[in-house]
PDB file of C-alpha atoms in Angstrom:
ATOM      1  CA  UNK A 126      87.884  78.102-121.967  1.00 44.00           C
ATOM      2  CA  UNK A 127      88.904  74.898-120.460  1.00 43.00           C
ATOM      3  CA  UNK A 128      88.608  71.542-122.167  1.00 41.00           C
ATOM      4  CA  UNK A 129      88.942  68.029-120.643  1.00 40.00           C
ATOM      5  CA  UNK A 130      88.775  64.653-122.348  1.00 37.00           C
ATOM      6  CA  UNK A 131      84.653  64.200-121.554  1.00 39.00           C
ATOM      7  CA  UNK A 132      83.610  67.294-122.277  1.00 38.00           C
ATOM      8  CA  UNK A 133      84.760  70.664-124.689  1.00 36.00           C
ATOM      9  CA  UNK A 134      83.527  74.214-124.534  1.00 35.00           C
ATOM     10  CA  UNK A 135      82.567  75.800-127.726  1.00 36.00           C
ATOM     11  CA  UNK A 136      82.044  79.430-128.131  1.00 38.00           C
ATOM     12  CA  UNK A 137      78.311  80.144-129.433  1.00 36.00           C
ATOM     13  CA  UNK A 138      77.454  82.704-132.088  1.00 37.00           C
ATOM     14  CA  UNK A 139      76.925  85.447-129.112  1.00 41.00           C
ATOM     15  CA  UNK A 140      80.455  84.636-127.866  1.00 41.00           C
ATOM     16  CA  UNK A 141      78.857  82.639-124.929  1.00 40.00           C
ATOM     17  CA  UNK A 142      80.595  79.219-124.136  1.00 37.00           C
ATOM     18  CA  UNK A 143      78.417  76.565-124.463  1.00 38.00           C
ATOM     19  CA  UNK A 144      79.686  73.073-123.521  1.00 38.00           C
ATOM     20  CA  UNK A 145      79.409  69.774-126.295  1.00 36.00           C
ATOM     21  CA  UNK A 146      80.357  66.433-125.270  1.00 38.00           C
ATOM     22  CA  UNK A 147      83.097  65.026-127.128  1.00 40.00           C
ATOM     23  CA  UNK A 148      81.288  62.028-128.852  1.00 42.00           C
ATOM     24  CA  UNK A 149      78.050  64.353-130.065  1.00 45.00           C
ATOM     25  CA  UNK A 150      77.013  64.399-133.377  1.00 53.00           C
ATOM     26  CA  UNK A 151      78.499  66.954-135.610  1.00 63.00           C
ATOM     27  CA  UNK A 152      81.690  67.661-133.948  1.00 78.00           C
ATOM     28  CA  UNK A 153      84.288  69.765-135.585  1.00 85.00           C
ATOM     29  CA  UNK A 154      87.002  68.230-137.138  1.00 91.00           C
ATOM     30  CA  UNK A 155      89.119  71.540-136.913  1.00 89.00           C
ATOM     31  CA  UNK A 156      89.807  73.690-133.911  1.00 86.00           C
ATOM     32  CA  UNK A 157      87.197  76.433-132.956  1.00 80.00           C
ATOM     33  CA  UNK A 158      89.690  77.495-129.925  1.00 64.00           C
ATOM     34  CA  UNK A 159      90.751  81.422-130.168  1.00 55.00           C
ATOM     35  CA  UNK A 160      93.976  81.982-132.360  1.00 48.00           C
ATOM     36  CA  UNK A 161      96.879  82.301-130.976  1.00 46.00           C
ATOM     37  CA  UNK A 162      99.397  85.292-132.646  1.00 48.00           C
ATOM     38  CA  UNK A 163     101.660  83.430-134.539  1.00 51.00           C
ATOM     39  CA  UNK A 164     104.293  87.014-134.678  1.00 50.00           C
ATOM     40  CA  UNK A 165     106.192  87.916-131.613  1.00 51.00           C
ATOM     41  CA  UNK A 166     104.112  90.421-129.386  1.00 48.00           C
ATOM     42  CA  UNK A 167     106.021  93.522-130.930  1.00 52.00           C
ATOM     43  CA  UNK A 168     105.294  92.514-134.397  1.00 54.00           C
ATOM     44  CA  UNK A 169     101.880  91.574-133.800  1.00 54.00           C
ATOM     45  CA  UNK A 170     100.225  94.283-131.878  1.00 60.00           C
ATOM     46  CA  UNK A 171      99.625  96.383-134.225  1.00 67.00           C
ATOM     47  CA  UNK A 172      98.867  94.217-136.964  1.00 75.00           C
ATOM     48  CA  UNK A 173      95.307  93.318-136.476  1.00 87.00           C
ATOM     49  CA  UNK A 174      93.101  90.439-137.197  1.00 84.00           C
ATOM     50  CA  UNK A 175      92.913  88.350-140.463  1.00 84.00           C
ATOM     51  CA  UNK A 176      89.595  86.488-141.362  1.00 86.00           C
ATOM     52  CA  UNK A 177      89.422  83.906-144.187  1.00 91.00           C
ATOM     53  CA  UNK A 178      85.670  83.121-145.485  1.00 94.00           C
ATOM     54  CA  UNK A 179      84.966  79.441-145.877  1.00 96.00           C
ATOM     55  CA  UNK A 180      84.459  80.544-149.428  1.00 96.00           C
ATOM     56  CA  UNK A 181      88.064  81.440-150.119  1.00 97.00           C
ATOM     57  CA  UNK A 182      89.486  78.404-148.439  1.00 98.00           C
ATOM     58  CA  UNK A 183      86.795  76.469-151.199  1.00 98.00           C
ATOM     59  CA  UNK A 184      88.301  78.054-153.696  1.00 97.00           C
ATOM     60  CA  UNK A 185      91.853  77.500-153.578  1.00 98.00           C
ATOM     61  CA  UNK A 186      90.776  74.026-152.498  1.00 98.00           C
ATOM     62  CA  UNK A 187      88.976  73.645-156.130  1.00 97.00           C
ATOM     63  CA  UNK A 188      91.785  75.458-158.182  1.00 97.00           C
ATOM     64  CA  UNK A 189      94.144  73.369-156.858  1.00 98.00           C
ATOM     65  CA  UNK A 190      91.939  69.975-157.342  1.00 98.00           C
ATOM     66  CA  UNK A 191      91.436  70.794-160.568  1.00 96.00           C
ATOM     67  CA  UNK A 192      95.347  71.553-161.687  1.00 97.00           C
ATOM     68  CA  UNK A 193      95.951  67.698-160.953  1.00 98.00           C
ATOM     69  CA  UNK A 194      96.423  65.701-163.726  1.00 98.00           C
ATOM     70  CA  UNK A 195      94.006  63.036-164.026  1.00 97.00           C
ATOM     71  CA  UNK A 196      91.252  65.448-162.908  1.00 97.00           C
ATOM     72  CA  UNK A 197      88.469  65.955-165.109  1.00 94.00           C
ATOM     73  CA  UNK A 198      85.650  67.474-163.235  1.00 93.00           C
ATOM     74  CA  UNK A 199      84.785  68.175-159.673  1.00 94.00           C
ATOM     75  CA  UNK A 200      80.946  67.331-158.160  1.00 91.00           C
ATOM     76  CA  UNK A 201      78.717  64.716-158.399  1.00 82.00           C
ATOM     77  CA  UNK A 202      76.415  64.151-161.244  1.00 75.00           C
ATOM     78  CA  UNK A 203      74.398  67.323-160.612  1.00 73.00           C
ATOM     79  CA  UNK A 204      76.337  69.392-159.985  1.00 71.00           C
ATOM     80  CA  UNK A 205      78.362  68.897-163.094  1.00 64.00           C
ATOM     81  CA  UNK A 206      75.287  69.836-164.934  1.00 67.00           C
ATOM     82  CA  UNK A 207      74.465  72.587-163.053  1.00 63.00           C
ATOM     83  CA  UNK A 208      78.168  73.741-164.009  1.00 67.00           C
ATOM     84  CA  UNK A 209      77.953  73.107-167.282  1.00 72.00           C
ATOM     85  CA  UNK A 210      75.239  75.405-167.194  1.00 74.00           C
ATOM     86  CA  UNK A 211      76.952  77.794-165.181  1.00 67.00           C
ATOM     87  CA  UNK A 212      80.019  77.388-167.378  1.00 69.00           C
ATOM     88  CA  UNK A 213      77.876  78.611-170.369  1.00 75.00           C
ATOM     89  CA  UNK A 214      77.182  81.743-169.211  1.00 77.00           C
ATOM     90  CA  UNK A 215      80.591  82.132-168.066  1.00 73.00           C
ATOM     91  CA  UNK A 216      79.700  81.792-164.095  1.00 71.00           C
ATOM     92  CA  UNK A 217      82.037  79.083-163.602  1.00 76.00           C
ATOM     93  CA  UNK A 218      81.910  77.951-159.790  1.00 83.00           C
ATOM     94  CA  UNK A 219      84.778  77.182-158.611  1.00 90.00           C
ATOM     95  CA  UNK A 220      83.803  75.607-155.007  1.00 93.00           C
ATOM     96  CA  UNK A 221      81.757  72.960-157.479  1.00 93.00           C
ATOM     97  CA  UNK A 222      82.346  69.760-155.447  1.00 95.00           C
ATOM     98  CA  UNK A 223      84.262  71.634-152.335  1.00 97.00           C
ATOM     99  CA  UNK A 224      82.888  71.309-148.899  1.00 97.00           C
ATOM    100  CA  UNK A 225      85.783  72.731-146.219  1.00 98.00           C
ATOM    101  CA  UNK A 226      85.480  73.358-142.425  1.00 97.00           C
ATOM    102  CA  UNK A 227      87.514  76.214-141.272  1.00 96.00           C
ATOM    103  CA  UNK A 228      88.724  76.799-137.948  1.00 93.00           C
ATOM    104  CA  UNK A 229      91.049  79.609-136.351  1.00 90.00           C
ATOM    105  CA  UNK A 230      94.289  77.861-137.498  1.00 93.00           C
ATOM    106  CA  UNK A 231      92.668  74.745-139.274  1.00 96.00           C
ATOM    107  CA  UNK A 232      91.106  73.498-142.112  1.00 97.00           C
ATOM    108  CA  UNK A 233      89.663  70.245-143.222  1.00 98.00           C
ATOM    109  CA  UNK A 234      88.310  69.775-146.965  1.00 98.00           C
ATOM    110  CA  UNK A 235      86.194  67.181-148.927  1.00 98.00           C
ATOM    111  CA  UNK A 236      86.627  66.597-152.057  1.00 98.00           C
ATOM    112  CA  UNK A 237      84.445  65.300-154.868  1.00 97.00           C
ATOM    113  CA  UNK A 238      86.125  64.397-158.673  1.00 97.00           C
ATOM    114  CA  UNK A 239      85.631  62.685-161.599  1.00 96.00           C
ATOM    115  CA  UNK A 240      89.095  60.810-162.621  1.00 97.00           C
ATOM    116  CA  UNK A 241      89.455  60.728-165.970  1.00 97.00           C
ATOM    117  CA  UNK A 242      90.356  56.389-167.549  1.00 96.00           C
ATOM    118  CA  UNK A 243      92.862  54.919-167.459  1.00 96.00           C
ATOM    119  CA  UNK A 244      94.618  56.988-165.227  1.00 97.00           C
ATOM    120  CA  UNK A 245      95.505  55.376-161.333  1.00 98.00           C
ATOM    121  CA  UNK A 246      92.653  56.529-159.166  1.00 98.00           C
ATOM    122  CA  UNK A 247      94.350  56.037-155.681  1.00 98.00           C
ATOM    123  CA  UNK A 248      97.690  57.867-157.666  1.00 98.00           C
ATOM    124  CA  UNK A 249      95.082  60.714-158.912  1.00 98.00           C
ATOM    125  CA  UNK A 250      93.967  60.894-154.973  1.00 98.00           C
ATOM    126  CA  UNK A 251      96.850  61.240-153.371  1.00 98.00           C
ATOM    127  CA  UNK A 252      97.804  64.043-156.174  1.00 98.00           C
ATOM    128  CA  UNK A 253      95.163  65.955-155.024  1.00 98.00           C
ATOM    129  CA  UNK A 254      95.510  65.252-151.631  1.00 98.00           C
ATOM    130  CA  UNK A 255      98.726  66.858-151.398  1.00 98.00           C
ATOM    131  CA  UNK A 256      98.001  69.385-154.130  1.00 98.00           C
ATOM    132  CA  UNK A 257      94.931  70.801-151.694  1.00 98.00           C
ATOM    133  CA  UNK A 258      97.198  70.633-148.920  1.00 98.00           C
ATOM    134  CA  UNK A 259      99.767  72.742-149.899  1.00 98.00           C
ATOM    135  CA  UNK A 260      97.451  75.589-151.368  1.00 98.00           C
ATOM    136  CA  UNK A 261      95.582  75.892-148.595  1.00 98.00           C
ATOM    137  CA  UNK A 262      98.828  75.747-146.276  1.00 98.00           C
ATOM    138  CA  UNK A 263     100.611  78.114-148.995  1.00 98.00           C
ATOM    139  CA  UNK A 264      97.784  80.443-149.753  1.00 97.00           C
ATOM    140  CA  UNK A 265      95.671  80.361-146.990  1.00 97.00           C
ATOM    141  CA  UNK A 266      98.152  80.156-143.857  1.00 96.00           C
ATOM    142  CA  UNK A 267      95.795  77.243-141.929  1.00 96.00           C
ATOM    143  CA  UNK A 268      97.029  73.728-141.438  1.00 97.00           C
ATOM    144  CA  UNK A 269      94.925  71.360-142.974  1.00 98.00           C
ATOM    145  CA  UNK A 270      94.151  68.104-140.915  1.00 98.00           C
ATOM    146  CA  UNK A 271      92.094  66.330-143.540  1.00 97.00           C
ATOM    147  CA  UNK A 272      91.139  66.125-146.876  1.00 98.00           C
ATOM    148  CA  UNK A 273      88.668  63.546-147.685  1.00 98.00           C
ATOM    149  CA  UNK A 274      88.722  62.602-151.896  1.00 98.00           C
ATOM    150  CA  UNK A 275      85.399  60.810-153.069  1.00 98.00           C
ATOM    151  CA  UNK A 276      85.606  59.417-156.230  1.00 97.00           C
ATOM    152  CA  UNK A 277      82.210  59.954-158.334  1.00 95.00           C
ATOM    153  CA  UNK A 278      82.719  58.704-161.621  1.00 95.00           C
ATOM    154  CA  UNK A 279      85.069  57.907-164.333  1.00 96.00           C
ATOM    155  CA  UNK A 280      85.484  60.028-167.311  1.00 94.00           C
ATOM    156  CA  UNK A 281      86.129  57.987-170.617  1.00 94.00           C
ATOM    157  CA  UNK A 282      87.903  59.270-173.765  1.00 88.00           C
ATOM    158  CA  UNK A 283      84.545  57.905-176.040  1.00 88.00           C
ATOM    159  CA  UNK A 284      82.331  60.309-173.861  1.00 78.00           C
ATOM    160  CA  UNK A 285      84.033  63.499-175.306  1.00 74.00           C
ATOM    161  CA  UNK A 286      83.997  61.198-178.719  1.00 66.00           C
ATOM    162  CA  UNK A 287      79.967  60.785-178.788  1.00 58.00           C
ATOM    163  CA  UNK A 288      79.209  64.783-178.179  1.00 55.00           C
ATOM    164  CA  UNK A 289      82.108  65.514-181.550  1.00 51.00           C
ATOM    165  CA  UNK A 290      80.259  63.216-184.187  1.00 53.00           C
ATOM    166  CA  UNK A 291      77.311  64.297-186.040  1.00 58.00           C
ATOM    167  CA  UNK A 292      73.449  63.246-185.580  1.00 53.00           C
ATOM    168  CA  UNK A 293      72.432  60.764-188.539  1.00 56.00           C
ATOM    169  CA  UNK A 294      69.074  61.753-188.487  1.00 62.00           C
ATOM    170  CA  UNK A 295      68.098  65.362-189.664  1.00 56.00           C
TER     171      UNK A 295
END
């Protein structure tokens, strides 16, 4: 498939090449191009092909958010109450705030987490930043070209405070 710098070919679901124009909507941030063996041609013939799901690449992207210190939750307001719902039937979803794009030797992550006060949000970024990196270049064997952090909230000390103290009224 040949590429120039007006327009790329992407391969369709049937395995067709369809051509996109660079500037369209929705463009990939990670390759889509065929992988290219990474062992020497002796080593890799008979070793096959390895596909990741999306899923997986989610997942090590939320265990590793979540190890960060400063961390308290991942997802926006929703979904944190859709987890804590999951959580009590012990279906905890791990991808919970996790959207990643995976290409053949790529991936690209976005991020969303609650930071828990008065800890440095930018530092608590960059910790997970570079904490999702590595797993997913570790773990997963891609290269990651982005990972986008949104910060949704701020998790106080007095909001674990209010849900410990008991109702005055009976």
């Amino acid at each position: 498939m040949a590429t120039d710098e007006m327009n790329k070919t992407v391969a369709s679901e049937g395995g067709a090449s369809v051509p996109r124009s660079a500037g369209a909507a929705g463009s990939s941030r990670v390759d889509r191009a065929p992988a290219v063996p990474r062992l020497p041609m002796e080593e890799s013939a008979s070793a096959g092909r390895t596909t990741i799901a999306e899923g997986v690449v989610a997942k090590v992207a939320g265990i590793a958010a979540r190890e960060v210190s400063g961390v308290h939750a991942l997802g926006g307001e929703g979904a944190r109450a859709f987890g804590a719902i999951r959580d009590a039937v012990n279906a905890t979803d791990l991808t919970q705030g996790v959207k990643v794009e995976v290409g053949e030797t790529q991936a690209a992550a976005d991020i969303t987490i609650v930071v828990d006060y008065p800890v440095p949000i930018q530092e608590v970024a960059d910790n997970v930043r570079s904490a999702v990196t590595a797993a997913i270049t570790r773990l997963v064997g891609l290269q990651v070209v982005e990972v986008n952090i949104d910060v949704n909230d701020v998790h106080l000390p007095i909001d674990d405070a209010d849900d410990d103290t008991e109702s005055r009224v009976s």
